[in-house]
mmCIF file of C-alpha atoms in Angstrom:
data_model
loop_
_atom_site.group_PDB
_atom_site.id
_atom_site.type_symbol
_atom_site.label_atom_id
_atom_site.label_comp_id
_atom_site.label_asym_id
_atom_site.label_seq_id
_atom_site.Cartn_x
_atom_site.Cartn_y
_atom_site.Cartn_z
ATOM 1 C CA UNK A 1 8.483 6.618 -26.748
ATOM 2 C CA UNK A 2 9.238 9.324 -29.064
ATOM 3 C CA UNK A 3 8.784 13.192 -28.055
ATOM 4 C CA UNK A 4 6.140 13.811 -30.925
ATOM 5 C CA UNK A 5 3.850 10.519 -29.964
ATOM 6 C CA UNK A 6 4.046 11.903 -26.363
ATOM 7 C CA UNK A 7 3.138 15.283 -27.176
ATOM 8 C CA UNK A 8 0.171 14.209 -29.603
ATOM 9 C CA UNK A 9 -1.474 12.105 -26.755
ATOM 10 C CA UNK A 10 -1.319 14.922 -24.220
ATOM 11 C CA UNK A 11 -2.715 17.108 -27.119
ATOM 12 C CA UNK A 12 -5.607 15.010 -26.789
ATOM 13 C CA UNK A 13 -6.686 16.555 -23.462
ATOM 14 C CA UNK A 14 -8.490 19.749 -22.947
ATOM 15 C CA UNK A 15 -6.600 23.249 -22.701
ATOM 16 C CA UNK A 16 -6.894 24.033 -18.968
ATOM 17 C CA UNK A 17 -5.660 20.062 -17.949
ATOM 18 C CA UNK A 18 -3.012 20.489 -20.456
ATOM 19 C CA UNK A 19 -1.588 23.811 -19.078
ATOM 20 C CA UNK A 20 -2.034 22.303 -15.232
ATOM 21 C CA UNK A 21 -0.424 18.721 -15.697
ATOM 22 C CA UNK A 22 1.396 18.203 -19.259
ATOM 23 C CA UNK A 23 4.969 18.951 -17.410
ATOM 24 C CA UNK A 24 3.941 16.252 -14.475
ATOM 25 C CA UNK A 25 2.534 14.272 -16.702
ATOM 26 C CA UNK A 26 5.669 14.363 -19.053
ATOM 27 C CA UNK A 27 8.063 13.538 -16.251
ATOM 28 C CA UNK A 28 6.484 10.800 -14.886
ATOM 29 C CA UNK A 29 5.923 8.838 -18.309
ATOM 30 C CA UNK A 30 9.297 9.825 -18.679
ATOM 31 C CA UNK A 31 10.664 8.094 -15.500
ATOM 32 C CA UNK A 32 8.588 5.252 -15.550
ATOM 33 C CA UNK A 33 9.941 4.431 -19.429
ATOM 34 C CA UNK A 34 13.094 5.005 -17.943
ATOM 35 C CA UNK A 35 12.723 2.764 -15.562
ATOM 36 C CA UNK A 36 11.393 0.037 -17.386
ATOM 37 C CA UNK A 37 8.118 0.057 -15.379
ATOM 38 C CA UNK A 38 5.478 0.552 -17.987
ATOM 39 C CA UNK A 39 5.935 -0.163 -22.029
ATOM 40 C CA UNK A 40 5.503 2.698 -24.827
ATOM 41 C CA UNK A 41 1.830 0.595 -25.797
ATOM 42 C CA UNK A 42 0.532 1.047 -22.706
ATOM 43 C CA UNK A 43 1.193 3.910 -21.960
ATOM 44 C CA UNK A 44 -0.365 5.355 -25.273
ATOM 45 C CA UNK A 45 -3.656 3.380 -24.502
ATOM 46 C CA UNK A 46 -3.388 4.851 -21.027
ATOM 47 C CA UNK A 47 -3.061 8.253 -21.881
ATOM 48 C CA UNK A 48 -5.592 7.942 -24.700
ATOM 49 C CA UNK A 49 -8.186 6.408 -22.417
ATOM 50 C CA UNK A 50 -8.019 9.182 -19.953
ATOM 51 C CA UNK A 51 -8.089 11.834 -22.708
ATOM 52 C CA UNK A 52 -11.169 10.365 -23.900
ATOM 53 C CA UNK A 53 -12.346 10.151 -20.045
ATOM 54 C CA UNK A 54 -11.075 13.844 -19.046
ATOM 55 C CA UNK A 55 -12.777 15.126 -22.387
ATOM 56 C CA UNK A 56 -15.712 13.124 -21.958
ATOM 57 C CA UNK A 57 -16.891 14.592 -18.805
ATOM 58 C CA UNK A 58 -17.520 18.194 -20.219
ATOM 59 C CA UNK A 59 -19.642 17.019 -23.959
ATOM 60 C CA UNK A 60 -22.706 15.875 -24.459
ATOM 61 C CA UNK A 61 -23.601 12.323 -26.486
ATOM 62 C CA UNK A 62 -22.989 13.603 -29.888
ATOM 63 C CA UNK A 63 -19.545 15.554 -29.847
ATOM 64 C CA UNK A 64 -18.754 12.490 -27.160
ATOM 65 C CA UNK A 65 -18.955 9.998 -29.814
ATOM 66 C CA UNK A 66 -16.756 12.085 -32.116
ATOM 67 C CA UNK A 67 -14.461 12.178 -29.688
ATOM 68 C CA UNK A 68 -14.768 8.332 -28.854
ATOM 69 C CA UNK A 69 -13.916 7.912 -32.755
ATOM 70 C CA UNK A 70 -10.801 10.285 -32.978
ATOM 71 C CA UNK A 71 -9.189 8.698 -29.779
ATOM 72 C CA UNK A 72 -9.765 5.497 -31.500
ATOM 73 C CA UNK A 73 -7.781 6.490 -34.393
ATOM 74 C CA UNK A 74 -4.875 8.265 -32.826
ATOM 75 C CA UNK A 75 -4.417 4.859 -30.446
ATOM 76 C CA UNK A 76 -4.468 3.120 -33.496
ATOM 77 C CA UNK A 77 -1.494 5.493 -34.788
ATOM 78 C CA UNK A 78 -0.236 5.601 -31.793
ATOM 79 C CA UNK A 79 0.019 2.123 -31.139
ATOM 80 C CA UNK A 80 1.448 1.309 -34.786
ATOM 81 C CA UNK A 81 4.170 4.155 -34.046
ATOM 82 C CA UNK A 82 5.191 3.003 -30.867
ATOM 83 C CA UNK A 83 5.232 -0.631 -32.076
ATOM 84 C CA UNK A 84 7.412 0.279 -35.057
ATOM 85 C CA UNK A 85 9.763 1.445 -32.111
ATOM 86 C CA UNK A 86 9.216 -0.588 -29.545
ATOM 87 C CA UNK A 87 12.477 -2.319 -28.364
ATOM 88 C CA UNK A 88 12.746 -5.708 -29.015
ATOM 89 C CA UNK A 89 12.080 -8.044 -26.154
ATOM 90 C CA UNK A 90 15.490 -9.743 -25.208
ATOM 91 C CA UNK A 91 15.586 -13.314 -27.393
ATOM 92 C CA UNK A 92 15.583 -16.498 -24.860
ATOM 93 C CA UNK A 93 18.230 -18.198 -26.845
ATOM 94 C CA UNK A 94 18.643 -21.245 -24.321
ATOM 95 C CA UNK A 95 15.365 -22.384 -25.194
ATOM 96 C CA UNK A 96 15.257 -25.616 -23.611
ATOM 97 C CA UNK A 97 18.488 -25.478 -21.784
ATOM 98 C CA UNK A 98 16.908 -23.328 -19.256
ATOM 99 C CA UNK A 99 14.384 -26.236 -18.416
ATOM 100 C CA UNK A 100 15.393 -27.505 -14.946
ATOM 101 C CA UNK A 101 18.016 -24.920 -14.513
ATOM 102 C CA UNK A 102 17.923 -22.656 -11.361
ATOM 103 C CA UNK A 103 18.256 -18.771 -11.757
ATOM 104 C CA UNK A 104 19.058 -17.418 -8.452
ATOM 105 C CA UNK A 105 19.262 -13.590 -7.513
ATOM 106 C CA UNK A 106 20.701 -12.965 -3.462
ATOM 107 C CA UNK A 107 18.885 -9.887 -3.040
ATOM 108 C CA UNK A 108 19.200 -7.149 0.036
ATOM 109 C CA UNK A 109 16.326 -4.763 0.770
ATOM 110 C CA UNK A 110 16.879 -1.510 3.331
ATOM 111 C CA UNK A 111 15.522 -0.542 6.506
ATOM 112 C CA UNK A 112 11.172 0.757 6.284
ATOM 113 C CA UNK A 113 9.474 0.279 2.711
ATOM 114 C CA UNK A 114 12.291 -0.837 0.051
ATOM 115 C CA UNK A 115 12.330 -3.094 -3.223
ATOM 116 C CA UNK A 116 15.463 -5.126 -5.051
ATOM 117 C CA UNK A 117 15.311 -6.755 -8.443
ATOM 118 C CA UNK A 118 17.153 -9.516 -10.396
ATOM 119 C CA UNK A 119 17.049 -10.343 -13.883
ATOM 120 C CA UNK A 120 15.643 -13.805 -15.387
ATOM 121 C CA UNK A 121 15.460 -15.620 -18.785
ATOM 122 C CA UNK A 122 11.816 -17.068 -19.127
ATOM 123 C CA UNK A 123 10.961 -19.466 -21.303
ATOM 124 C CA UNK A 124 9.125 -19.633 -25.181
ATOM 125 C CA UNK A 125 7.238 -21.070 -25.938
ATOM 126 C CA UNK A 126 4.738 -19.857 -23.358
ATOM 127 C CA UNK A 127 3.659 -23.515 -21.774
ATOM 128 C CA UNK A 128 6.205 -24.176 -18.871
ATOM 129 C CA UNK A 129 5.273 -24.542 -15.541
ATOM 130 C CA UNK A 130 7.590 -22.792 -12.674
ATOM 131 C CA UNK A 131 8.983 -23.196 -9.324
ATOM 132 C CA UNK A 132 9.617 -20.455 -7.142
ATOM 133 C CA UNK A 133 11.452 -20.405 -3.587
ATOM 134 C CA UNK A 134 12.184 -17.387 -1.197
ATOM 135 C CA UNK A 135 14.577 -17.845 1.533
ATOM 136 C CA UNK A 136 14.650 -15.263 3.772
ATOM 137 C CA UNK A 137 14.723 -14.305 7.463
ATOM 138 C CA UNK A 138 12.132 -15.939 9.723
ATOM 139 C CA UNK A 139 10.633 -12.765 10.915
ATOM 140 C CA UNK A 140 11.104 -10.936 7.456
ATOM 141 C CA UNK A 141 7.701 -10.070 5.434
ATOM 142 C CA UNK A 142 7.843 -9.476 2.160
ATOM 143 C CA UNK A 143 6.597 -9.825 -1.365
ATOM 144 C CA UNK A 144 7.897 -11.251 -4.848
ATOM 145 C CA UNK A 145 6.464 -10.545 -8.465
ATOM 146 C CA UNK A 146 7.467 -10.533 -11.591
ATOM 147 C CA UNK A 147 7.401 -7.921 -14.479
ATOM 148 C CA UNK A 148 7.342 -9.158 -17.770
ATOM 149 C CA UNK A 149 9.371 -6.921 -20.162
ATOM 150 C CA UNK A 150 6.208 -6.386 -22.007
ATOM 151 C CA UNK A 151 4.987 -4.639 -18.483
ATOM 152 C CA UNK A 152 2.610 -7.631 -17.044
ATOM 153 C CA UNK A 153 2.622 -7.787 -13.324
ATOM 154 C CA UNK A 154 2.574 -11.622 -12.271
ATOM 155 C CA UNK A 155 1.513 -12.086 -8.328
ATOM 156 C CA UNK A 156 3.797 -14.957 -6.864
ATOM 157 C CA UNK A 157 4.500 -14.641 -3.249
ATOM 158 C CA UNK A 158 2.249 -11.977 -2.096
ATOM 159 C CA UNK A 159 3.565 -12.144 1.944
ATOM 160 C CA UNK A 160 5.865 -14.345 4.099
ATOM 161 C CA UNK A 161 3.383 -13.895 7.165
ATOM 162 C CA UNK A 162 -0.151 -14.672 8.098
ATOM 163 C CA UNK A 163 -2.173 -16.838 5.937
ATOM 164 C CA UNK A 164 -0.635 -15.179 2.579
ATOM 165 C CA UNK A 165 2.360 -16.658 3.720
ATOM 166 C CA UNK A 166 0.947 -20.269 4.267
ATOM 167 C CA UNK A 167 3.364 -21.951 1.983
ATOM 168 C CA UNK A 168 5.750 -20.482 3.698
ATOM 169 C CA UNK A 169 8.558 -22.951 6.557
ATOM 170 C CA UNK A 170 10.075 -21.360 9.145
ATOM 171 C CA UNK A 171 13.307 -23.755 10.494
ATOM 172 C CA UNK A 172 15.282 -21.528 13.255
ATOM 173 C CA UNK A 173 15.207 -17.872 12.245
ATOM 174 C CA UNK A 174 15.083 -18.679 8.145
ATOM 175 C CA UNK A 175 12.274 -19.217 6.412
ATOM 176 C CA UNK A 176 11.574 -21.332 3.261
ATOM 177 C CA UNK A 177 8.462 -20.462 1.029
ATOM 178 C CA UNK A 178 8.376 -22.673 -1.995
ATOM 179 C CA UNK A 179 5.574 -22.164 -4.694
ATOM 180 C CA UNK A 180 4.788 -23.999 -7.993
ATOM 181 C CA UNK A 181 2.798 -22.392 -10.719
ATOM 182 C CA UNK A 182 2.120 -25.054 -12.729
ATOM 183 C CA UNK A 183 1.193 -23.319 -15.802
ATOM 184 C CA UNK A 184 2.583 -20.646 -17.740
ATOM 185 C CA UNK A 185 -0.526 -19.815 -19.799
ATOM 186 C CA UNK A 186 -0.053 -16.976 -22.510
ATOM 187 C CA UNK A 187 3.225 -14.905 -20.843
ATOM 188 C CA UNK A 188 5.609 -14.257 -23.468
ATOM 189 C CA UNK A 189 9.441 -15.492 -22.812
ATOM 190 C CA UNK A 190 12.213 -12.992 -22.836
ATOM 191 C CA UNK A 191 13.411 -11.145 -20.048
ATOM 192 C CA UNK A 192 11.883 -10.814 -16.860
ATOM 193 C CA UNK A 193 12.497 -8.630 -13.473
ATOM 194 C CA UNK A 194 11.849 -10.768 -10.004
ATOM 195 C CA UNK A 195 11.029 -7.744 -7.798
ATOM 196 C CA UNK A 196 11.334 -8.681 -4.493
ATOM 197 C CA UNK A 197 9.226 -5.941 -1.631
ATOM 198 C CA UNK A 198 8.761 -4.765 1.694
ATOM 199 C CA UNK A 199 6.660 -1.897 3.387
ATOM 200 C CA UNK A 200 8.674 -2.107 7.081
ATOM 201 C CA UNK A 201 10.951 -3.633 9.121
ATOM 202 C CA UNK A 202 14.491 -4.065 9.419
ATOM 203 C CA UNK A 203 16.843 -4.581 6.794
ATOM 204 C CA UNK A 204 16.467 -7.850 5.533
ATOM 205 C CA UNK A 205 18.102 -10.428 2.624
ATOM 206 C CA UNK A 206 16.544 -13.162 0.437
ATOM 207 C CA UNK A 207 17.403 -15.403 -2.044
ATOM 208 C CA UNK A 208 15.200 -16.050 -4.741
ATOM 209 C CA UNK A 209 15.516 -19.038 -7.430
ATOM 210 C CA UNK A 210 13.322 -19.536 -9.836
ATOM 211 C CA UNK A 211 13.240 -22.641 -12.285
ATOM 212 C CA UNK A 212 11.600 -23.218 -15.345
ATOM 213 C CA UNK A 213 10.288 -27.020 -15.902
ATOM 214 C CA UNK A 214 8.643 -28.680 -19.053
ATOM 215 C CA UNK A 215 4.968 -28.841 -19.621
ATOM 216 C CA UNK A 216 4.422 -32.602 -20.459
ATOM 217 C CA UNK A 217 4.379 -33.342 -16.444
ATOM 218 C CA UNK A 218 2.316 -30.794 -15.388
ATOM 219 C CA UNK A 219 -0.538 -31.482 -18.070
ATOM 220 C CA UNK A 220 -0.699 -34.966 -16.976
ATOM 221 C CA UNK A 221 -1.208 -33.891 -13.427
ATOM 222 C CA UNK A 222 -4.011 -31.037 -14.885
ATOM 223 C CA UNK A 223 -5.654 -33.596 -16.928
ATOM 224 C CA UNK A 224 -6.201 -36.105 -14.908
ATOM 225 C CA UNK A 225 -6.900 -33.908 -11.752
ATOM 226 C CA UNK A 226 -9.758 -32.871 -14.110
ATOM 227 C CA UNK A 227 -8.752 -29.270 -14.545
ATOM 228 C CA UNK A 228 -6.901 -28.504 -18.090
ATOM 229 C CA UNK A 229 -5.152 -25.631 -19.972
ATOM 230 C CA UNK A 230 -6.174 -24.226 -23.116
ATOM 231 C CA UNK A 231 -3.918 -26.276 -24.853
ATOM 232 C CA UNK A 232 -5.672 -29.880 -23.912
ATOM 233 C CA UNK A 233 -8.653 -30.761 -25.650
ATOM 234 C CA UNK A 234 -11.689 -32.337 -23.869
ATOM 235 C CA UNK A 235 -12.434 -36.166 -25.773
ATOM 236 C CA UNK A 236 -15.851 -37.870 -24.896
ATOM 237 C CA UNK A 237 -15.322 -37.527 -20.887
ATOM 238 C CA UNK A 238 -11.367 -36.841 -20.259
ATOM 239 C CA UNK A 239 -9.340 -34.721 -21.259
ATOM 240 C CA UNK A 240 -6.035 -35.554 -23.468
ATOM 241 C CA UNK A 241 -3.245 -33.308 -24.036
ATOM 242 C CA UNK B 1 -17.189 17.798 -9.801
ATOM 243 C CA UNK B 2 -18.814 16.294 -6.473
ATOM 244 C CA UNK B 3 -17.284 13.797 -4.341
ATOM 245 C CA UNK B 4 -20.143 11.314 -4.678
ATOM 246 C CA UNK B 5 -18.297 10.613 -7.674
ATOM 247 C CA UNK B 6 -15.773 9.114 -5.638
ATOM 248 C CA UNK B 7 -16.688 6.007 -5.164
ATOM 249 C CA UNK B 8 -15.755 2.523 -3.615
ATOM 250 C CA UNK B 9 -12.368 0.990 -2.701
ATOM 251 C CA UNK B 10 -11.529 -0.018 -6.725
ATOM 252 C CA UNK B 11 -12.562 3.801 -7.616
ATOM 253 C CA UNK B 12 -9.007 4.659 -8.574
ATOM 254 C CA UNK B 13 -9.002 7.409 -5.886
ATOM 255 C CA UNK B 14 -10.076 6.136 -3.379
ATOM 256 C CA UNK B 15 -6.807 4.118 -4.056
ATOM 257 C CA UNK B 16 -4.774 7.318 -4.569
ATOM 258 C CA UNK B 17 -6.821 8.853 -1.231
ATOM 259 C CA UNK B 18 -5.289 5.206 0.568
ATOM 260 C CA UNK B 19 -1.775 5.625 -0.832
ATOM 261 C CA UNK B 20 -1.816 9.562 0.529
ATOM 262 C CA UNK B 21 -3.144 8.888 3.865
ATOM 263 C CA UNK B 22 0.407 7.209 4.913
ATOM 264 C CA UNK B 23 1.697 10.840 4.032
ATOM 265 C CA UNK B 24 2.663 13.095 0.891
ATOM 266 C CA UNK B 25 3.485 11.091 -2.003
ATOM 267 C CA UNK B 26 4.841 12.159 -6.126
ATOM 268 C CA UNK B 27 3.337 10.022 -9.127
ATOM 269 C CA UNK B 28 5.874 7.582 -9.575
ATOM 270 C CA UNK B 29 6.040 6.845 -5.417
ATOM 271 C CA UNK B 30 2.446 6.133 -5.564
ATOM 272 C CA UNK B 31 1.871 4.361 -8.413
ATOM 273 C CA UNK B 32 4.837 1.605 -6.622
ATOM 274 C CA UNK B 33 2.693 1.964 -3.732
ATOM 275 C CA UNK B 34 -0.976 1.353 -5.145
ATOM 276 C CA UNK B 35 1.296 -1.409 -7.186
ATOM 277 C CA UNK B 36 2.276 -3.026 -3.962
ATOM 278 C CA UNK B 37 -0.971 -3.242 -1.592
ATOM 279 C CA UNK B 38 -3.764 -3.420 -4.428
ATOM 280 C CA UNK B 39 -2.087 -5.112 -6.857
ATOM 281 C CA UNK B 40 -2.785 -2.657 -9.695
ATOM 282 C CA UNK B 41 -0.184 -0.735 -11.951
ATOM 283 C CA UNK B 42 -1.725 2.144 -12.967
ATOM 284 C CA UNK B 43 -0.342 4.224 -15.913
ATOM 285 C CA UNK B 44 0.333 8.120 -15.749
ATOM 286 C CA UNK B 45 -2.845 9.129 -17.261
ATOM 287 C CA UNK B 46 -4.924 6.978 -15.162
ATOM 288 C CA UNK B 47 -2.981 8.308 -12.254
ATOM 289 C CA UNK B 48 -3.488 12.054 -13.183
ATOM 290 C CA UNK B 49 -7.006 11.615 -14.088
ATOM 291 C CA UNK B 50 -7.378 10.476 -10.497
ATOM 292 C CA UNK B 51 -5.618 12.986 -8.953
ATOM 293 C CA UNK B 52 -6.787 15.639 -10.956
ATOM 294 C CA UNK B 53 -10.430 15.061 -9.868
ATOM 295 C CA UNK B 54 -9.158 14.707 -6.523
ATOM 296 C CA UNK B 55 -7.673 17.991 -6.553
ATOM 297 C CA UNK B 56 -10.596 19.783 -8.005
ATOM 298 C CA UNK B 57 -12.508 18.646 -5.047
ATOM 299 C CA UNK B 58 -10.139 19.613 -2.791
ATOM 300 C CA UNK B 59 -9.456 16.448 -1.397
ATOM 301 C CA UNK B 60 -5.688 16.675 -2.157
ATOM 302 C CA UNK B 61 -2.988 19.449 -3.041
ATOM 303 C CA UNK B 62 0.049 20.237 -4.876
ATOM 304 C CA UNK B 63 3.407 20.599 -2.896
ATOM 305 C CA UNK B 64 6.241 22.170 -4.226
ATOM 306 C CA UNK B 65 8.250 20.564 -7.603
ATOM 307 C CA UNK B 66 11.408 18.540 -6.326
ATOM 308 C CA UNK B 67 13.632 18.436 -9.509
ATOM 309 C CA UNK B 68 11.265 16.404 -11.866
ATOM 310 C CA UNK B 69 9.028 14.940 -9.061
ATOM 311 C CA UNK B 70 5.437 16.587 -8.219
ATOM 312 C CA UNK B 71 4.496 15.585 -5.068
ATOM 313 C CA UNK B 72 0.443 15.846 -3.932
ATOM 314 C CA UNK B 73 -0.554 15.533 0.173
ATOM 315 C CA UNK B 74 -4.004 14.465 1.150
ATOM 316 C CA UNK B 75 -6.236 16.863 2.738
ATOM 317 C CA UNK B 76 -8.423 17.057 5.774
ATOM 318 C CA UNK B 77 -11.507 16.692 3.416
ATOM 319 C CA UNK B 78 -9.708 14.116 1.940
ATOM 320 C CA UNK B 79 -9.263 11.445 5.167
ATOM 321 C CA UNK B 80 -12.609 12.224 5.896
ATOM 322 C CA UNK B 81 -13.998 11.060 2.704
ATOM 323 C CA UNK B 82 -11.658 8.675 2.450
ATOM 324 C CA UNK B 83 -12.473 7.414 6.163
ATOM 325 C CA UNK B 84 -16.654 7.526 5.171
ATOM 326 C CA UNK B 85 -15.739 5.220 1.906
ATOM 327 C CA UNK B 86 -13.599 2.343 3.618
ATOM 328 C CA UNK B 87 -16.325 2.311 6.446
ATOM 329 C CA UNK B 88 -19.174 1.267 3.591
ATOM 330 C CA UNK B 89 -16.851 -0.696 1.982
ATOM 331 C CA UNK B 90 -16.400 -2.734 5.904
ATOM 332 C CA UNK B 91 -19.741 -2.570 6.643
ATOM 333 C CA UNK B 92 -20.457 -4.067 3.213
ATOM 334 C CA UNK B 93 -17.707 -6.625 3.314
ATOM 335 C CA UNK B 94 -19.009 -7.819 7.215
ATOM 336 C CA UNK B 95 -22.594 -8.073 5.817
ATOM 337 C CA UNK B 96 -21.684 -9.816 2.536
ATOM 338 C CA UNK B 97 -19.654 -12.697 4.604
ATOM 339 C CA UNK B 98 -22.025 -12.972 7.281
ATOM 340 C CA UNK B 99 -24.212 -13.655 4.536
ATOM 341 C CA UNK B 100 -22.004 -16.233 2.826
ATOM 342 C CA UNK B 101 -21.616 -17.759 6.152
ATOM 343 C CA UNK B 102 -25.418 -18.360 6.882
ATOM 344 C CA UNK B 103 -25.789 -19.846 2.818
ATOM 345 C CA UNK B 104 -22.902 -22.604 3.308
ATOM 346 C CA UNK B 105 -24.492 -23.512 6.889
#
């Protein structure tokens, strides 16, 4: 995000909040852009929002609405600017030659509350279902998301223990947890993080593959279970892909 | 700014309060942390609007810069509100289930 689009948003809040948290502010939208954690869009709709929510809590309804209507435009700049910017998200040039093929990331995590992260290739267009599996230590508790490049968090193994981990197989001292998402909905393809997590415990490793499959399978299981994407179309009484 | 602004457990600070109560914390560290056990990224604005009000109402404080980090710490106020809201918030939940229990019977 460039300096001047950064500097116009935090011009957006009121003097005293300005002089108290621009420099924290700064930094952290720094760090998290650095770290690929949040994209330049969001952030300018984040900051804009909490201008406008800041700002709002000192006016009354009139200079409130003006205020409502000049946030609106400078997002709109913003959001153009940063757009115009924007890095482009990393092409998926395999296409279909990632369909069936496992991308595996052996990942270690330290001792107390630590995270790891591998790299994967998902999928356009956006309708593939996916198979996930976590091998890790039998006693290990952890928990696995993704984040899109385009900074969406997707939930996939949210623990290894207790009834989150239900999925989850424990043979000897490893555990298996297998899931299948069997529909990709709307994500974009492109390059995605598999962010692997744990609050305590022991140092601990896991392997993570994830595999991309086609759609045409999993829409004949949705449609004739009776539950259907937005890409099948409902015809007299079933539903037809 | 009162604290019965502060409300229940998806009030953004009560999140922050949560994240603070396992000890002193800087933005980035507890935006990963709200990130991990609520499921919800926040971004820095939403994060210093939070803190901001909690720090008004002296709920939290500032600790000393380290390098570019700004940690905050909760305060006694703070785990005391913080203590009152996730007590509703059980009470609530316990009532709300026992209810769901005696409509499926």
């Amino acid at each position: 995000m460039k300096r001047r689009v950064l500097d116009l948003l935090l011009g957006l809040y009121p003097r005293n909040w300005r002089k108290r948290y621009t420099k924290e502010v700064a930094d952290l939208t720094h760090e998290l852009l650095e770290q690929r954690e949040i994209n330049p869009l969001r952030v300018a709709i984040d900051l804009a929002m909490s201008a406008l929510f800041v700002r709002g809590r000192t006016l009354n309804r009139r200079h409130r609405s003006v205020l409502v209507a000049g946030c609106a435009v400078v997002v709109a700049i913003g959001a153009v600017t940063v757009i115009a910017t924007e890095e482009s998200p990393t092409p998926s040039p395999l296409g279909d030659a990632l369909v069936g093929r496992a991308q595996m990331g052996d990942l270690h995590l330290a001792r107390g509350q630590s995270s790891a992260h591998f790299t994967i290739t998902a999928i356009s267009p956006p309708i593939h279902a996916y198979n996930v599996l976590v091998e890790t230590a039998a006693s290990a508790n952890l928990s696995v998301h993704f984040l899109t490049w385009y900074g969406k968090y997707l939930g996939v193994q949210y623990s290894t223990q207790g009834t989150l981990g239900a999925n989850c197989t424990v043979t000897g001292t490893r555990m298996t947890c297998p899931s299948h998402f069997p529909e990709l909905g709307a994500e974009r393809g492109g390059h995605w993080k598999v962010i692997a997590s744990k609050r305590t415990g022991p140092p601990v490793s896991v392997r993570i593959i994830v595999t991309f499959q086609s759609a045409a399978i999993d829409h004949v299981r949705l449609a004739t279970s009776g539950v259907c994407s937005h890409s099948c179309t409902l015809l007299g009484s079933k539903w037809r892909t | 700014m009162t604290t019965e602004r502060i409300r229940g457990p998806s009030d953004r600070s009560v999140l922050v309060l949560t994240s603070l109560a396992e000890g002193p914390k800087h933005g980035y560290a507890l935006i990963k942390d709200i990130e991990s056990f609520a499921g919800i990224k926040m971004g820095p604005g939403t994060l210093y609007g939070a803190l901001a009000k909690l720090e008004e109402s002296g709920l939290v404080e500032a600790l000393p810069a380290e390098n570019r980090r700004h940690p905050y710490r909760v305060t006694v106020a703070g785990l005391e509100l913080l203590r009152g809201r996730l007590s509703e918030s059980v009470r609530l939940a316990e009532l709300g289930l026992v209810r769901i229990a005696g409509a499926t019977s």
